[in-house]
Short mmCIF file of C-alpha atoms in Angstrom, two decimals:
data_model
loop_
_atom_site.label_atom_id
_atom_site.label_comp_id
_atom_site.label_asym_id
_atom_site.label_seq_id
_atom_site.Cartn_x
_atom_site.Cartn_y
_atom_site.Cartn_z
CA MET P 1 80.75 -34.17 59.59
CA SER P 2 81.78 -36.54 57.00
CA LYS P 3 81.51 -35.57 53.35
CA GLY P 4 78.71 -38.10 52.93
CA HIS P 5 76.77 -36.93 55.98
CA TYR P 6 73.24 -35.73 54.92
CA ASP P 7 69.68 -36.21 55.97
CA TYR P 8 69.53 -39.96 55.32
CA CYS P 9 66.46 -41.50 53.63
CA TRP P 10 65.97 -45.16 53.47
CA HIS P 11 64.24 -45.02 49.99
CA ASN P 12 67.22 -43.64 48.47
CA TYR P 13 68.65 -47.17 48.30
CA PRO P 14 65.50 -49.51 48.38
CA GLU P 15 67.53 -52.70 47.53
CA GLN P 16 69.79 -52.18 50.57
CA SER P 17 67.39 -50.51 53.00
CA TRP P 18 66.46 -53.55 54.97
CA ILE P 19 70.09 -54.86 55.12
CA GLN P 20 71.33 -51.42 56.36
CA PHE P 21 68.36 -51.38 58.83
CA LEU P 22 69.38 -54.74 60.06
CA ILE P 23 73.04 -53.83 60.42
CA LEU P 24 72.18 -50.70 62.31
CA ARG P 25 69.83 -52.59 64.53
CA ILE P 26 72.50 -55.22 65.39
CA LEU P 27 75.30 -52.78 65.76
CA TYR P 28 73.15 -50.54 68.06
CA GLU P 29 72.89 -53.38 70.40
CA LYS P 30 76.56 -54.25 70.38
CA PRO P 31 79.59 -53.15 68.44
CA MET P 32 81.18 -56.02 66.64
CA HIS P 33 83.53 -56.96 63.84
CA GLY P 34 82.40 -57.74 60.23
CA TYR P 35 82.63 -61.45 60.38
CA ARG P 36 80.54 -61.63 63.65
CA LEU P 37 78.14 -59.11 62.15
CA MET P 38 77.53 -61.52 59.15
CA GLU P 39 76.87 -64.43 61.51
CA GLU P 40 74.45 -62.43 63.53
CA MET P 41 72.64 -61.20 60.19
CA GLU P 42 72.33 -64.77 59.10
CA ALA P 43 70.89 -65.96 62.31
CA ARG P 44 68.38 -63.06 62.75
CA SER P 45 67.11 -63.45 59.19
CA CYS P 46 66.60 -67.24 59.86
CA GLY P 47 69.22 -68.01 57.31
CA CYS P 48 67.52 -65.95 54.53
CA HIS P 49 70.53 -63.56 54.38
CA LYS P 50 73.98 -64.98 53.83
CA SER P 51 76.49 -62.21 52.97
CA MET P 52 79.60 -62.68 51.01
CA SER P 53 82.38 -60.88 52.80
CA GLY P 54 83.33 -58.64 49.88
CA SER P 55 79.82 -57.14 49.49
CA MET P 56 79.49 -56.89 53.34
CA TYR P 57 82.63 -54.98 53.80
CA THR P 58 81.82 -52.64 50.82
CA LEU P 59 78.44 -51.83 52.38
CA LEU P 60 79.94 -51.30 55.81
CA ARG P 61 82.47 -48.71 54.09
CA ARG P 62 79.55 -47.04 52.39
CA MET P 63 77.66 -46.85 55.61
CA GLU P 64 80.78 -45.34 57.32
CA GLU P 65 81.17 -42.74 54.59
CA LYS P 66 77.63 -41.71 55.14
CA GLY P 67 78.26 -41.30 58.84
CA LEU P 68 75.82 -44.15 59.97
CA ILE P 69 78.74 -46.16 61.46
CA GLU P 70 82.22 -45.79 62.61
CA SER P 71 84.99 -48.40 63.18
CA ALA P 72 88.24 -48.75 65.07
CA TRP P 73 90.92 -51.53 65.13
CA GLU P 74 90.79 -53.79 68.02
CA LYS P 75 94.07 -55.82 69.00
CA VAL P 76 93.42 -59.58 69.39
CA GLU P 77 96.01 -61.50 71.28
CA GLY P 78 97.15 -64.49 69.40
CA GLY P 79 95.26 -63.46 66.28
CA PRO P 80 95.05 -60.82 63.58
CA ASP P 81 93.69 -57.36 64.66
CA ARG P 82 89.91 -56.77 63.89
CA ARG P 83 87.97 -53.69 62.65
CA VAL P 84 85.08 -53.29 65.13
CA TYR P 85 82.01 -51.26 63.93
CA LYS P 86 79.62 -49.30 66.04
CA VAL P 87 76.64 -47.06 65.29
CA THR P 88 77.19 -43.17 65.40
CA LYS P 89 74.80 -40.82 66.91
CA PHE P 90 73.57 -39.98 63.29
CA GLY P 91 73.11 -43.71 62.68
CA ALA P 92 71.13 -44.09 65.93
CA GLU P 93 68.83 -41.21 64.66
CA VAL P 94 68.33 -42.86 61.25
CA LEU P 95 67.63 -46.10 62.97
CA GLN P 96 65.01 -44.50 65.16
CA LYS P 97 63.40 -42.84 62.17
CA GLY P 98 63.33 -46.12 60.46
CA VAL P 99 61.66 -47.99 63.27
CA TRP P 100 58.97 -45.34 63.55
CA LYS P 101 58.30 -45.39 59.73
CA ARG P 102 58.04 -49.16 59.87
CA LEU P 103 55.72 -49.08 62.91
CA SER P 104 53.57 -46.36 61.41
CA ALA P 105 53.30 -48.35 58.22
CA GLY P 106 52.26 -51.33 60.12
CA ARG P 107 49.61 -49.36 61.95
CA LEU P 108 48.16 -48.03 58.55
CA LEU P 109 48.04 -51.52 57.11
CA SER P 110 46.26 -52.82 60.18
CA MET P 111 43.58 -50.17 59.82
CA THR P 112 42.40 -51.33 56.43
#
């Protein structure tokens, strides 16, 4: 286990929780490098979320330290190597808990 690995709770970082949730969701579907991830996030948020590369890579490093994602270098023929990110088993569990919390909250709101 990484030193930052703990029972992750979305409300510990409310300003970043939806961004982290979106990152986990995208990477759960398909591992990808950071620049492609930024493009995908912008597309899925209908252009509402445009990340600066510096802040995105800082967030990815923090998520990696927490054990939510992991990365490996990928060789690219004719171009620079890229770091490709993917969700860990722990990250998938956190994602699943987050989905259930959001679904439960939606059901509670629809009951009123």
